[in-house]
mmCIF file of C-alpha atoms in Angstrom:
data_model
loop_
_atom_site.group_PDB
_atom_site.id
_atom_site.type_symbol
_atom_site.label_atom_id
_atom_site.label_comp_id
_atom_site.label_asym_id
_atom_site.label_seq_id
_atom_site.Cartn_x
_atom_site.Cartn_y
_atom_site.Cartn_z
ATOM 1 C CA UNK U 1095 -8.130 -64.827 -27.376
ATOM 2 C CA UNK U 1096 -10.803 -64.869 -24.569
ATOM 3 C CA UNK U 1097 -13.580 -62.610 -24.926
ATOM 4 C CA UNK U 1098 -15.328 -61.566 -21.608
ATOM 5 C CA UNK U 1099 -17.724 -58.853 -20.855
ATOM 6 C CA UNK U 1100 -18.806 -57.255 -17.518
ATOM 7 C CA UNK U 1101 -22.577 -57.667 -17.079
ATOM 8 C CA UNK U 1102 -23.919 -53.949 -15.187
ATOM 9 C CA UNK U 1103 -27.517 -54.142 -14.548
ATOM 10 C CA UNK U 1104 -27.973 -56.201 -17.035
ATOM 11 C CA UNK U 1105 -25.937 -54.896 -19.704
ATOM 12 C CA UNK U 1106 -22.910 -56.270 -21.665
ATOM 13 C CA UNK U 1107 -20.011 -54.502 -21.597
ATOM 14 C CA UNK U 1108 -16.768 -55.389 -23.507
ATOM 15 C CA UNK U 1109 -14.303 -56.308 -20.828
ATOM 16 C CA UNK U 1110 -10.976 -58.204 -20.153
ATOM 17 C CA UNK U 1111 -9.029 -60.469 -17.844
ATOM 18 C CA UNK U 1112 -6.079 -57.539 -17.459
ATOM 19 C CA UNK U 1113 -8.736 -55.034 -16.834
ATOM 20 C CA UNK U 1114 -10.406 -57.632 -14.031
ATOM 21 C CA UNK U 1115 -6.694 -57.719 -12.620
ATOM 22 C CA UNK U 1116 -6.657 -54.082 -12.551
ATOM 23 C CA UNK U 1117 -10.181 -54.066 -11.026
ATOM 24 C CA UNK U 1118 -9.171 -56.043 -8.487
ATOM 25 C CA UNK U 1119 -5.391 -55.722 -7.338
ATOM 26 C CA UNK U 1120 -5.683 -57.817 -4.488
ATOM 27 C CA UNK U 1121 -7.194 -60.682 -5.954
ATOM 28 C CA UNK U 1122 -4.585 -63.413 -7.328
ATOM 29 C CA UNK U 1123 -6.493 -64.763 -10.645
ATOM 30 C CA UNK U 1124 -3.780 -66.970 -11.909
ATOM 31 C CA UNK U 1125 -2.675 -67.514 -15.549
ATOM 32 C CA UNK U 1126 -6.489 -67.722 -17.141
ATOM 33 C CA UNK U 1127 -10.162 -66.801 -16.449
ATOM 34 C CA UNK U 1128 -10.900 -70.241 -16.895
ATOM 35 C CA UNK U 1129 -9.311 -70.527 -13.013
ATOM 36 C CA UNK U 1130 -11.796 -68.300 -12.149
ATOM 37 C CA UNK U 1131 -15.414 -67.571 -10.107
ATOM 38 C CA UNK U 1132 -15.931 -64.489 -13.028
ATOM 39 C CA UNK U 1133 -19.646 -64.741 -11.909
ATOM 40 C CA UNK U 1134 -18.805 -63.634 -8.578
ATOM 41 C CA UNK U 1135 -17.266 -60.641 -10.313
ATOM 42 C CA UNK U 1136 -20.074 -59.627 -12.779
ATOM 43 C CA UNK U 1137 -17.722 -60.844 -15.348
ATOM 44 C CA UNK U 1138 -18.362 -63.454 -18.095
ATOM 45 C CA UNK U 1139 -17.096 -65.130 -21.097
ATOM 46 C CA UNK U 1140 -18.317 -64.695 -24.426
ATOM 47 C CA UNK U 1141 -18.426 -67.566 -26.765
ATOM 48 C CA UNK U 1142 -17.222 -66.332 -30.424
ATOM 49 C CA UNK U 1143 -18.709 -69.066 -32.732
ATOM 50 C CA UNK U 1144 -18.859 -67.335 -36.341
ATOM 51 C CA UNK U 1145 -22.349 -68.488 -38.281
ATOM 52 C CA UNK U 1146 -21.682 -69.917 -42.138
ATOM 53 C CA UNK U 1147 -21.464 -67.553 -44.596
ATOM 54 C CA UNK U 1148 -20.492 -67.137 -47.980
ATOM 55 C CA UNK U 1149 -16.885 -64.695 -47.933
ATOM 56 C CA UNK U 1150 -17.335 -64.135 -51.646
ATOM 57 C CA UNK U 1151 -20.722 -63.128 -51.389
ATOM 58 C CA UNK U 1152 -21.431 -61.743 -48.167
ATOM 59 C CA UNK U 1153 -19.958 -59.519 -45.394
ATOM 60 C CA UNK U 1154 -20.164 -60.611 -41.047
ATOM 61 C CA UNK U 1155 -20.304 -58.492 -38.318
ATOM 62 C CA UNK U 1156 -19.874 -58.808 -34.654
ATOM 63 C CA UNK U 1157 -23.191 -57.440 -32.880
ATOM 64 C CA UNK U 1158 -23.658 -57.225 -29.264
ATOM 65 C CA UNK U 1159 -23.560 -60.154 -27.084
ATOM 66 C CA UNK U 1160 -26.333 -61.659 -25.873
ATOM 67 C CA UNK U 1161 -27.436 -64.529 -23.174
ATOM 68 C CA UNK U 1162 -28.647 -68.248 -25.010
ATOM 69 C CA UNK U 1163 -29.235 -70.540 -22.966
ATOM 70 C CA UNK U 1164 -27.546 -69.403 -19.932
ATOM 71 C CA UNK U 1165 -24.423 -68.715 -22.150
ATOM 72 C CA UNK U 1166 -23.117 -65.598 -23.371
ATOM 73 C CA UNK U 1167 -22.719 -65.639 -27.250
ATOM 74 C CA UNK U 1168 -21.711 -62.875 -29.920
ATOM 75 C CA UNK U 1169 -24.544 -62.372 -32.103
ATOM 76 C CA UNK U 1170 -23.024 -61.776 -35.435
ATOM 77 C CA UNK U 1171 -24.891 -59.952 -38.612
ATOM 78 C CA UNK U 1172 -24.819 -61.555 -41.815
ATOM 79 C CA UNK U 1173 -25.426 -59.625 -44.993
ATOM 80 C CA UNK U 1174 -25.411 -59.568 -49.059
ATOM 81 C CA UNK U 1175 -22.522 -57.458 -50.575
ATOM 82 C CA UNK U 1176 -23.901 -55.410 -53.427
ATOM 83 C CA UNK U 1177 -24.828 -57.373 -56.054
ATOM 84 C CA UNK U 1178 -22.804 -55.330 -58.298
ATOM 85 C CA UNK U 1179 -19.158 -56.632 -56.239
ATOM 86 C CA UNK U 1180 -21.007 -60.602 -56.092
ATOM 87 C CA UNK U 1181 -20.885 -60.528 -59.702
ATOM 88 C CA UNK U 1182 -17.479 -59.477 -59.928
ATOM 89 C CA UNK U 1183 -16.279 -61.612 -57.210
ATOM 90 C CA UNK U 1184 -18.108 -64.274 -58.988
ATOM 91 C CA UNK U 1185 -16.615 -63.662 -62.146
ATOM 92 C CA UNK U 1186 -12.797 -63.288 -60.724
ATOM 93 C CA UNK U 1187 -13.493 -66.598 -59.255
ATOM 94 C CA UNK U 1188 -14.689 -68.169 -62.299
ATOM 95 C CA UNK U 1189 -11.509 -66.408 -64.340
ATOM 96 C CA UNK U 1190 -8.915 -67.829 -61.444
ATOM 97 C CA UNK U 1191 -10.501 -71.463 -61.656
ATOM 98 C CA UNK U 1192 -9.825 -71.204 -65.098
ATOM 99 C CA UNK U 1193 -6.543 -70.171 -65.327
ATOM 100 C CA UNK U 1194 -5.352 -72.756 -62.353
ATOM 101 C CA UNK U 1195 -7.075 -75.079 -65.195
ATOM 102 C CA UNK U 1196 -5.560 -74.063 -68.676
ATOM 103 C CA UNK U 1197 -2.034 -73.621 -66.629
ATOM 104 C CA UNK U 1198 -1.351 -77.249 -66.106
ATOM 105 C CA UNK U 1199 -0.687 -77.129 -69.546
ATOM 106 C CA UNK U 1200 1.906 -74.826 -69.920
ATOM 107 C CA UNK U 1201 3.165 -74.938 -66.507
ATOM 108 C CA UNK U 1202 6.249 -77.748 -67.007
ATOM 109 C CA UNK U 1203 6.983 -75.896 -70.026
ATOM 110 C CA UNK U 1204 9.697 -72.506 -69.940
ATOM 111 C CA UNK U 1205 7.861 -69.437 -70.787
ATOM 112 C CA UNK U 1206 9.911 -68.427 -74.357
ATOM 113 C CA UNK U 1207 8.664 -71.355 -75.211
ATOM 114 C CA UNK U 1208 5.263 -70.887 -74.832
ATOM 115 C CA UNK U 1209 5.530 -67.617 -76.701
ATOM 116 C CA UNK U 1210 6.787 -69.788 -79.718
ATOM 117 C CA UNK U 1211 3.573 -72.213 -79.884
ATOM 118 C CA UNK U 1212 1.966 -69.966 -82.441
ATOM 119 C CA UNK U 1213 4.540 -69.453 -84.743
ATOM 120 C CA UNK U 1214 5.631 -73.411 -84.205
ATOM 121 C CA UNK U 1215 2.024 -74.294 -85.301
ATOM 122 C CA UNK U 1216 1.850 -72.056 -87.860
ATOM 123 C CA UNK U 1217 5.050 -73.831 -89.338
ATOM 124 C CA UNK U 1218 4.133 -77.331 -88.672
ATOM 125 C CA UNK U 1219 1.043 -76.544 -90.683
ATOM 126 C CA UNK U 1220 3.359 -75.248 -93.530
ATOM 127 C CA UNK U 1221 5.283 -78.660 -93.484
ATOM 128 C CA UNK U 1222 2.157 -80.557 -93.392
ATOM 129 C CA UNK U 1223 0.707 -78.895 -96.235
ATOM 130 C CA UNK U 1224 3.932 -79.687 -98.018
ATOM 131 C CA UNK U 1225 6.393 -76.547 -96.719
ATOM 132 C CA UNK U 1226 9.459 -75.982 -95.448
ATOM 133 C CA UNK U 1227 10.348 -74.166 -91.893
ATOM 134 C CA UNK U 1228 12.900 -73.177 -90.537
ATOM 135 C CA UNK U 1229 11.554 -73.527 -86.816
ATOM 136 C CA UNK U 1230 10.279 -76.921 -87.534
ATOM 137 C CA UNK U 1231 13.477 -78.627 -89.001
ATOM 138 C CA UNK U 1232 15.715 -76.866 -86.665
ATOM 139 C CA UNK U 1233 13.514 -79.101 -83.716
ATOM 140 C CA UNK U 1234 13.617 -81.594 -85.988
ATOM 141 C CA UNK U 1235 17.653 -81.732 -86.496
ATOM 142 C CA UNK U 1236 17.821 -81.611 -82.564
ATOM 143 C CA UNK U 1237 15.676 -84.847 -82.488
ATOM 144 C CA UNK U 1238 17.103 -86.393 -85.040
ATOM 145 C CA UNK U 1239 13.805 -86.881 -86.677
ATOM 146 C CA UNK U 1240 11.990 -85.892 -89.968
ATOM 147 C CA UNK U 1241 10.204 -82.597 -89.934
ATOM 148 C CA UNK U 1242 7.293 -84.217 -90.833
ATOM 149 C CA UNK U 1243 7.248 -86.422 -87.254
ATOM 150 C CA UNK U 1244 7.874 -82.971 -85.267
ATOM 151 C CA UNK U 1245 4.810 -80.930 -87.569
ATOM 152 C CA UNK U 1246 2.323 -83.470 -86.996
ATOM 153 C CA UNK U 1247 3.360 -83.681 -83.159
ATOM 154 C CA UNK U 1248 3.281 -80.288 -83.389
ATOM 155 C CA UNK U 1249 -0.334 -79.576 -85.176
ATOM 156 C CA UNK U 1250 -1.487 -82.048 -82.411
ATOM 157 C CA UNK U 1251 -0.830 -80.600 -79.550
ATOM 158 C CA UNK U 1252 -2.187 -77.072 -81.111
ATOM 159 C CA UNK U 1253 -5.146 -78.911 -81.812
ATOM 160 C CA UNK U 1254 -6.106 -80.202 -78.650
ATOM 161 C CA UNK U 1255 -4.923 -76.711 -76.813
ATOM 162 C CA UNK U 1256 -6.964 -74.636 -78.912
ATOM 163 C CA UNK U 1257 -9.627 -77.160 -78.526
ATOM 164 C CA UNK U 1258 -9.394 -76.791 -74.653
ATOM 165 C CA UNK U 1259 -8.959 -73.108 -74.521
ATOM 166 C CA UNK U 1260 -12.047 -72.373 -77.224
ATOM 167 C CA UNK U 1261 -14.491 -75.053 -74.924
ATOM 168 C CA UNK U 1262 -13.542 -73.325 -71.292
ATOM 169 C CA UNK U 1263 -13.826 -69.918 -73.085
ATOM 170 C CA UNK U 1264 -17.059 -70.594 -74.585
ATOM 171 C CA UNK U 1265 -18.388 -71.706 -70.901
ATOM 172 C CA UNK U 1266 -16.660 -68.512 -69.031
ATOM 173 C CA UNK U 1267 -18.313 -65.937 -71.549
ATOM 174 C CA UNK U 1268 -21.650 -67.724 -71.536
ATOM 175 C CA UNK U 1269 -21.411 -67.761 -67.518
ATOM 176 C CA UNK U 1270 -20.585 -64.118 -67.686
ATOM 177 C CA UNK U 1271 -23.973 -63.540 -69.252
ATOM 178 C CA UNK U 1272 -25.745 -65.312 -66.857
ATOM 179 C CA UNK U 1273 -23.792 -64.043 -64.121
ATOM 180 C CA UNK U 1274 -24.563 -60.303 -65.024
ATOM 181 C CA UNK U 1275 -28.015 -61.163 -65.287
ATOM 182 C CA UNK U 1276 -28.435 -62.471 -62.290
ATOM 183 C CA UNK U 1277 -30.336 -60.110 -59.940
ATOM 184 C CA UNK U 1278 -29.887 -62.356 -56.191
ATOM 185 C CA UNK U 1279 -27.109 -63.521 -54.222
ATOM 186 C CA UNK U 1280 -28.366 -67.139 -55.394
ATOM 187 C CA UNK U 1281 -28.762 -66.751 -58.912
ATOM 188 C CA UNK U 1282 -24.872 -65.492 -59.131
ATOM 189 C CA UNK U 1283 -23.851 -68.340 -56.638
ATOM 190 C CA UNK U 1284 -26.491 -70.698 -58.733
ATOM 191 C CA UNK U 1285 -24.854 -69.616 -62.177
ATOM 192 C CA UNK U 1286 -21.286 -69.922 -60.681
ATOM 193 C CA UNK U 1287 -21.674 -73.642 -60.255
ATOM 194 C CA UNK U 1288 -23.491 -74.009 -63.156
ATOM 195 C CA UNK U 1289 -20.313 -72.688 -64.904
ATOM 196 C CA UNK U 1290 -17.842 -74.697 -63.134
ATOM 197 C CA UNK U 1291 -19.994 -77.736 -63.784
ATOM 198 C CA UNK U 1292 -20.002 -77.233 -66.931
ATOM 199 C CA UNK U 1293 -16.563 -76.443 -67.692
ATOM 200 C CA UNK U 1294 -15.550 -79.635 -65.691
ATOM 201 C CA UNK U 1295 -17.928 -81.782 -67.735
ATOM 202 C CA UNK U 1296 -16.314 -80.600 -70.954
ATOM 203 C CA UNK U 1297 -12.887 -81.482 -69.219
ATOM 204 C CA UNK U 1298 -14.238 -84.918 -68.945
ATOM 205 C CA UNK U 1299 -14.945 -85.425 -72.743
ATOM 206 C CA UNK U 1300 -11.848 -84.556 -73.423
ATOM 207 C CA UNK U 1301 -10.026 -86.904 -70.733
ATOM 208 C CA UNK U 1302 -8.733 -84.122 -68.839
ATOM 209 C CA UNK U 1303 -9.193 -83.020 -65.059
ATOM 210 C CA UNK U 1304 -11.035 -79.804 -64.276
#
């Protein structure tokens, strides 16, 4: 969309090329204002070039136009959210990054049997410590392997997911901390990264992708 104001002694006024049309009815302006003398109508465009800012942190608003350099521009007004919804935003960020993370391990796998991990851990523990269960050799029969082979695949897997889970949790509630200390824009934004650097090193050490 093309933005144009009409300048009246000196002021900006929001305007439009339908309105200019309306303004002047027996004027053929074609298809676009770019086809057009707007100067010799007190009319001009206004260039809409948003400044960088942070969406998670901060809020933009249009101001007034104004003239830079023989151009008309939007000034726009950049400003902190409360610090109370940068934390939080901070923290839901943090929380989704993390999830997107631990879900790459359960994601190929259906959800009932997710829900079984647990008690399928539990019961390969049984086995290895000399037990029977029933969860394990029924896997087992379907694989036509020992129930040993199955609990110590089993226990393996556990071991390296709780591993995973108990690292990235240690980092989120530590970052949580620092993050609700954190009395600035750039000390939430500062901790944030800190976090996610962090929890992407430990990912490393343990030959995974963060």
């Amino acid at each position: 969309m093309i933005n144009l104001i009409k300048i009246v002694d000196g002021l900006a006024h929001p305007y439009s090329f339908e309105q200019l049309k309306r303004d002047n009815p027996k004027t053929g302006f074609g298809a676009s204002p770019h086809n057009v003398d707007l100067a010799a109508h007190g009319v001009a465009i206004v260039r809409n070039v948003q400044p960088t800012h942070d969406p998670m942190m901060q809020n933009i608003s249009k101001g007034s136009p104004k003239l830079v350099a023989g151009k008309w521009v939007n000034e726009w007004v950049v400003t902190d959210k409360p610090i109370e919804t940068i934390r939080a935003n901070a923290i839901t960020a943090m929380t989704a990054r993390i999830d997107q993370f631990t879900a790459q391990f359960t994601a190929s796998t259906p959800r009932d049997e997710v829900l079984s991990w647990p008690t399928k851990a539990a019961g390969a523990q049984i086995v290895l410590n000399g037990g029977e269960s029933a969860i394990i050799s029924a896997e087992a029969e379907i694989l036509g392997v020992d129930a040993m082979t199955v609990a110590t695949l089993i226990a393996g897997r556990a071991d390296t997911f709780a591993a995973v889970i108990g690292a990235v949790t240690g980092v989120r509630r530590s970052a949580e901390t620092e993050i609700g200390q954190a009395v600035s824009r750039t000390e939430v934004r500062t901790a944030l990264d800190y976090a996610l650097e962090r929890a992407k090193a430990v990912a490393k050490t343990m030959g995974l992708e963060f």
